[in-house]
CSV table of C-alpha atoms in Angstrom, one decimal:
chain,number,residue,atom,x,y,z
A,1,UNK,CA,112.7,105.7,114.2
A,2,UNK,CA,111.6,105.9,110.6
A,3,UNK,CA,112.2,109.3,110.1
A,4,UNK,CA,115.9,108.7,111.0
A,5,UNK,CA,116.1,105.8,108.9
A,6,UNK,CA,114.8,107.9,106.1
A,7,UNK,CA,117.3,110.5,106.7
A,8,UNK,CA,120.2,108.2,106.6
A,9,UNK,CA,119.1,106.7,103.4
A,10,UNK,CA,118.8,110.2,101.9
A,11,UNK,CA,122.1,111.1,102.9
A,12,UNK,CA,123.5,107.9,102.1
A,13,UNK,CA,122.3,107.8,98.9
A,14,UNK,CA,123.0,111.4,97.8
A,15,UNK,CA,126.8,110.3,98.1
A,16,UNK,CA,126.5,107.0,96.4
A,17,UNK,CA,124.7,108.3,93.2
A,18,UNK,CA,125.5,111.1,90.9
A,19,UNK,CA,123.2,110.1,87.9
A,20,UNK,CA,119.7,109.9,87.5
A,21,UNK,CA,118.1,106.7,89.3
A,22,UNK,CA,115.1,104.7,87.5
A,23,UNK,CA,113.5,101.7,88.9
A,24,UNK,CA,110.9,99.6,87.6
A,25,UNK,CA,108.7,97.8,90.5
A,26,UNK,CA,107.5,94.0,89.4
A,27,UNK,CA,105.8,91.8,91.9
A,28,UNK,CA,105.2,88.2,91.6
A,29,UNK,CA,102.8,85.6,92.8
A,30,UNK,CA,99.8,87.4,91.9
A,31,UNK,CA,96.9,87.3,92.8
A,32,UNK,CA,97.6,87.4,96.2
A,33,UNK,CA,100.1,84.9,98.4
A,34,UNK,CA,98.1,82.6,100.5
A,35,UNK,CA,94.7,84.1,100.1
A,36,UNK,CA,91.6,82.7,100.3
A,37,UNK,CA,88.1,83.1,99.2
A,38,UNK,CA,86.4,80.2,100.8
A,39,UNK,CA,84.5,82.6,103.4
A,40,UNK,CA,82.6,85.9,103.5
A,41,UNK,CA,85.0,87.2,106.2
A,42,UNK,CA,88.5,85.9,103.8
A,43,UNK,CA,87.0,87.4,100.6
A,44,UNK,CA,86.5,90.5,102.2
A,45,UNK,CA,90.1,90.9,103.6
A,46,UNK,CA,91.6,89.5,100.3
A,47,UNK,CA,89.9,92.0,98.3
A,48,UNK,CA,90.7,94.7,100.9
A,49,UNK,CA,94.4,93.7,100.9
A,50,UNK,CA,94.5,93.6,96.7
A,51,UNK,CA,92.5,96.6,96.6
A,52,UNK,CA,95.2,98.8,98.8
A,53,UNK,CA,98.0,97.3,96.8
A,54,UNK,CA,96.4,98.6,93.5
A,55,UNK,CA,95.5,102.0,94.9
A,56,UNK,CA,98.8,102.5,96.3
A,57,UNK,CA,100.6,102.1,93.0
A,58,UNK,CA,97.8,104.4,91.5
A,59,UNK,CA,98.8,106.9,94.0
A,60,UNK,CA,102.4,106.8,93.1
A,61,UNK,CA,102.0,106.4,89.7
A,62,UNK,CA,103.9,103.4,89.3
A,63,UNK,CA,103.7,101.1,85.8
A,64,UNK,CA,104.0,98.2,87.8
A,65,UNK,CA,104.0,94.9,85.9
A,66,UNK,CA,102.6,91.8,87.7
A,67,UNK,CA,103.3,88.0,87.6
A,68,UNK,CA,100.3,85.8,87.8
A,69,UNK,CA,100.7,81.8,89.2
A,70,UNK,CA,97.4,80.8,87.0
A,71,UNK,CA,97.1,78.0,89.3
A,72,UNK,CA,96.7,80.1,92.5
A,73,UNK,CA,93.5,81.9,91.0
A,74,UNK,CA,91.0,81.4,93.2
A,75,UNK,CA,87.0,81.5,92.4
A,76,UNK,CA,86.5,85.6,92.4
A,77,UNK,CA,90.2,86.2,92.0
A,78,UNK,CA,89.8,87.0,88.2
A,79,UNK,CA,88.3,90.0,89.5
A,80,UNK,CA,91.2,91.0,90.9
A,81,UNK,CA,93.5,90.6,87.7
A,82,UNK,CA,91.2,92.6,85.8
A,83,UNK,CA,91.1,95.1,88.5
A,84,UNK,CA,95.3,95.2,87.9
A,85,UNK,CA,94.8,95.4,84.0
A,86,UNK,CA,92.1,98.2,84.0
A,87,UNK,CA,94.5,100.4,86.7
A,88,UNK,CA,96.7,100.6,83.5
A,89,UNK,CA,99.5,98.1,84.9
A,90,UNK,CA,101.0,95.0,82.9
A,91,UNK,CA,100.5,91.5,83.7
A,92,UNK,CA,102.8,88.2,82.8
A,93,UNK,CA,103.3,84.8,83.1
A,94,UNK,CA,104.8,83.0,86.1
A,95,UNK,CA,103.7,79.7,85.5
A,96,UNK,CA,100.6,77.5,86.3
A,97,UNK,CA,102.3,75.7,89.5
A,98,UNK,CA,105.2,77.8,90.3
A,99,UNK,CA,108.0,74.8,90.0
A,100,UNK,CA,111.6,75.6,90.5
A,101,UNK,CA,113.7,74.7,87.1
A,102,UNK,CA,116.3,73.4,89.2
A,103,UNK,CA,114.5,70.9,90.6
A,104,UNK,CA,112.3,69.4,87.8
A,105,UNK,CA,112.7,68.2,84.1
A,106,UNK,CA,112.4,70.9,81.3
A,107,UNK,CA,109.7,68.8,79.9
A,108,UNK,CA,107.3,69.1,82.9
A,109,UNK,CA,108.5,72.8,83.6
A,110,UNK,CA,107.2,73.8,79.9
A,111,UNK,CA,104.0,72.1,80.1
A,112,UNK,CA,103.4,74.1,83.4
A,113,UNK,CA,104.3,77.2,81.3
A,114,UNK,CA,102.1,76.2,78.4
A,115,UNK,CA,99.6,75.5,80.8
A,116,UNK,CA,99.5,79.4,82.1
A,117,UNK,CA,99.5,80.7,78.7
A,118,UNK,CA,96.2,79.2,77.8
A,119,UNK,CA,94.8,80.6,81.1
A,120,UNK,CA,96.4,83.8,81.1
A,121,UNK,CA,96.2,84.9,77.5
A,122,UNK,CA,93.0,86.9,77.9
A,123,UNK,CA,94.3,88.9,80.5
A,124,UNK,CA,98.2,89.5,79.8
A,125,UNK,CA,99.2,92.4,78.4
A,126,UNK,CA,101.8,93.2,75.6
A,127,UNK,CA,104.9,92.7,75.1
A,128,UNK,CA,104.4,89.2,76.8
A,129,UNK,CA,106.6,88.8,79.8
A,130,UNK,CA,107.8,85.8,81.9
A,131,UNK,CA,109.1,85.5,85.2
A,132,UNK,CA,110.9,82.4,86.5
A,133,UNK,CA,109.6,81.2,89.7
A,134,UNK,CA,112.6,81.5,92.3
A,135,UNK,CA,114.4,83.4,89.4
A,136,UNK,CA,115.9,79.8,88.7
A,137,UNK,CA,116.6,79.5,85.2
A,138,UNK,CA,118.4,75.8,85.6
A,139,UNK,CA,121.3,74.7,83.9
A,140,UNK,CA,122.8,75.5,80.7
A,141,UNK,CA,120.6,72.9,79.0
A,142,UNK,CA,117.1,73.4,80.6
A,143,UNK,CA,117.8,77.1,80.0
A,144,UNK,CA,118.3,76.7,76.3
A,145,UNK,CA,115.3,74.6,76.0
A,146,UNK,CA,112.8,77.0,77.8
A,147,UNK,CA,114.4,80.2,76.2
A,148,UNK,CA,113.3,78.4,73.0
A,149,UNK,CA,109.8,77.6,73.9
A,150,UNK,CA,109.4,81.3,75.5
A,151,UNK,CA,111.0,82.8,72.0
A,152,UNK,CA,108.3,81.0,70.0
A,153,UNK,CA,105.4,81.9,71.9
A,154,UNK,CA,107.0,85.6,72.2
A,155,UNK,CA,108.1,85.8,75.6
A,156,UNK,CA,110.5,88.1,76.8
A,157,UNK,CA,112.0,86.9,80.1
A,158,UNK,CA,111.4,89.5,83.2
A,159,UNK,CA,114.9,89.2,85.0
A,160,UNK,CA,115.4,91.0,88.3
A,161,UNK,CA,118.3,93.4,89.9
A,162,UNK,CA,117.2,93.9,93.2
A,163,UNK,CA,115.5,91.0,95.2
A,164,UNK,CA,113.4,92.4,98.3
A,165,UNK,CA,113.6,88.8,99.9
A,166,UNK,CA,109.6,89.8,101.2
A,167,UNK,CA,109.1,86.2,101.7
A,168,UNK,CA,111.0,85.6,104.7
A,169,UNK,CA,109.7,89.1,106.4
A,170,UNK,CA,106.0,88.3,105.2
A,171,UNK,CA,106.2,84.9,107.0
A,172,UNK,CA,107.3,86.3,109.9
A,173,UNK,CA,104.1,88.3,109.8
A,174,UNK,CA,101.9,85.3,109.4
A,175,UNK,CA,103.3,83.7,112.7
A,176,UNK,CA,101.8,86.8,114.5
A,177,UNK,CA,98.2,86.5,115.7
A,178,UNK,CA,95.7,88.5,113.6
A,179,UNK,CA,94.8,90.9,116.3
A,180,UNK,CA,98.8,91.7,116.8
A,181,UNK,CA,100.0,92.3,113.4
A,182,UNK,CA,99.5,96.1,113.2
A,183,UNK,CA,101.4,96.5,116.0
A,184,UNK,CA,104.1,94.1,114.9
A,185,UNK,CA,104.6,95.4,111.3
A,186,UNK,CA,105.7,98.9,113.0
A,187,UNK,CA,108.7,96.5,114.4
A,188,UNK,CA,109.0,94.7,111.7
A,189,UNK,CA,108.8,97.8,108.9
A,190,UNK,CA,112.1,99.4,109.6
A,191,UNK,CA,114.0,96.3,109.3
A,192,UNK,CA,112.2,95.4,106.1
A,193,UNK,CA,112.8,98.8,104.5
A,194,UNK,CA,116.7,99.0,105.4
A,195,UNK,CA,117.0,95.3,104.0
A,196,UNK,CA,115.5,96.4,100.2
A,197,UNK,CA,117.5,99.6,100.6
A,198,UNK,CA,120.7,97.6,101.4
A,199,UNK,CA,120.1,95.7,98.1
A,200,UNK,CA,119.4,98.4,96.4
A,201,UNK,CA,123.1,99.9,97.4
A,202,UNK,CA,124.4,96.6,96.7
A,203,UNK,CA,123.1,96.8,93.2
A,204,UNK,CA,123.8,100.2,92.3
A,205,UNK,CA,127.4,99.5,93.4
A,206,UNK,CA,127.5,96.3,90.8
A,207,UNK,CA,126.0,98.8,88.1
A,208,UNK,CA,129.2,100.8,88.2
A,209,UNK,CA,127.6,103.3,86.6
A,210,UNK,CA,126.4,103.8,82.9
A,211,UNK,CA,122.9,105.0,83.8
A,212,UNK,CA,121.6,101.5,84.3
A,213,UNK,CA,117.9,100.9,85.3
A,214,UNK,CA,117.0,98.8,88.0
A,215,UNK,CA,114.2,96.4,88.6
A,216,UNK,CA,112.8,95.2,92.1
A,217,UNK,CA,111.1,92.1,92.8
A,218,UNK,CA,108.3,92.2,95.3
A,219,UNK,CA,105.3,89.9,96.0
A,220,UNK,CA,101.7,90.4,96.1
A,221,UNK,CA,101.2,89.6,99.8
A,222,UNK,CA,100.2,90.3,103.3
A,223,UNK,CA,103.4,92.5,104.1
A,224,UNK,CA,103.4,94.6,100.9
A,225,UNK,CA,99.7,95.3,101.4
A,226,UNK,CA,100.5,97.3,104.7
A,227,UNK,CA,103.7,98.6,103.9
A,228,UNK,CA,104.3,99.1,99.7
A,229,UNK,CA,103.7,102.9,100.0
A,230,UNK,CA,106.6,103.1,102.5
A,231,UNK,CA,108.7,101.1,99.8
A,232,UNK,CA,107.6,103.7,96.9
A,233,UNK,CA,108.3,106.4,99.2
A,234,UNK,CA,111.6,105.6,100.0
A,235,UNK,CA,112.6,105.1,96.4
A,236,UNK,CA,111.0,108.7,95.7
A,237,UNK,CA,112.6,110.4,98.4
A,238,UNK,CA,116.0,109.6,97.2
A,239,UNK,CA,115.3,110.6,93.6
A,240,UNK,CA,114.2,107.4,92.0
A,241,UNK,CA,111.5,107.4,89.0
A,242,UNK,CA,109.8,104.9,88.5
A,243,UNK,CA,109.6,103.7,85.1
A,244,UNK,CA,108.1,100.3,83.3
A,245,UNK,CA,109.7,97.2,83.3
A,246,UNK,CA,110.0,97.6,79.2
A,247,UNK,CA,111.9,100.9,79.6
A,248,UNK,CA,114.2,98.8,82.3
A,249,UNK,CA,115.2,96.3,79.9
A,250,UNK,CA,116.7,99.1,77.6
A,251,UNK,CA,119.5,99.1,79.8
A,252,UNK,CA,119.1,96.5,83.1
A,253,UNK,CA,121.9,96.7,85.7
A,254,UNK,CA,123.4,93.3,86.6
A,255,UNK,CA,120.4,90.7,87.1
A,256,UNK,CA,120.2,88.1,89.6
A,257,UNK,CA,119.8,84.4,88.9
A,258,UNK,CA,119.4,81.8,91.4
A,259,UNK,CA,121.6,78.9,90.5
A,260,UNK,CA,121.5,75.3,91.9
A,261,UNK,CA,125.0,76.1,93.2
A,262,UNK,CA,124.0,79.3,95.3
A,263,UNK,CA,124.5,79.2,99.2
A,264,UNK,CA,121.1,78.9,100.9
A,265,UNK,CA,120.3,82.7,102.2
A,266,UNK,CA,120.4,83.0,105.8
A,267,UNK,CA,117.7,85.9,106.4
A,268,UNK,CA,115.1,83.9,107.4
A,269,UNK,CA,116.9,82.6,110.2
A,270,UNK,CA,118.2,85.8,111.2
A,271,UNK,CA,114.6,87.3,111.0
A,272,UNK,CA,113.5,83.8,113.2
A,273,UNK,CA,116.2,84.8,115.8
A,274,UNK,CA,115.5,88.6,116.0
A,275,UNK,CA,111.6,88.7,115.9
A,276,UNK,CA,109.8,85.6,117.0
A,277,UNK,CA,109.9,86.7,120.8
A,278,UNK,CA,108.3,90.3,120.7
A,279,UNK,CA,108.1,91.9,123.9
A,280,UNK,CA,104.4,92.9,124.7
A,281,UNK,CA,105.2,96.6,126.3
A,282,UNK,CA,104.0,99.2,124.2
A,283,UNK,CA,107.3,101.1,124.3
A,284,UNK,CA,108.9,98.3,122.1
A,285,UNK,CA,106.9,99.3,118.9
A,286,UNK,CA,107.8,101.9,116.6
A,287,UNK,CA,105.2,104.6,116.5
A,288,UNK,CA,104.0,105.2,113.0
A,289,UNK,CA,104.9,109.0,111.0
């Protein structure tokens, strides 16, 4: 099934795109979503998952930029960030508390960004990048106030042109018992890859040529510790060149911004309906390539 999916993607993309395609991969919520370091077992699993992510980026030579939630750094996870940076990757600010600017006042939000800035200064790379949690930039007044702070502190805002919505897929994975996850991922993976590609086609269509650069948003989570390589392989097989965020910002495709007026995405509900009841027979799972 995966082979058929990649064949369809390759044929369809060859029709849609004529120019050279370039994409920057960005990863939010470092060090690692929902990870714990409170027991030897949890420390080992978190370390293995994070290392798998780093090694996969290295394998595909991706100049990734990661965005750190400073308040989510568990004891022992500063080493994760050092590992990420020493691999040649960039690290930016994703606030301390991951607040949604559409839901709190500007003063509290800026204080939270500043708190993260002080913690992350020793590990952040240059140029300094900031990513809004939830891609929420607030109303016009809030946006201007936060922008003034970011400019004063030499931050460049990191936009997104392709949103993977991987948090919905990751949530479904966590609902599956630990010992059943490997099998479940083989069912979830084709849908996840197809969704990312659908988002990519939409972004390319909105770009209307001009050799614009795409910027993909994914998260440092359990799901991507398993399937990151498949995502990168999909882009690579379809002629995409991996570039840095810095390069992508020279000519980015139309960006995504979550405004208070946007309708709630229904992907999570769709996934719940389609995947919550998984038949236990072996035939229902897609075998790996």
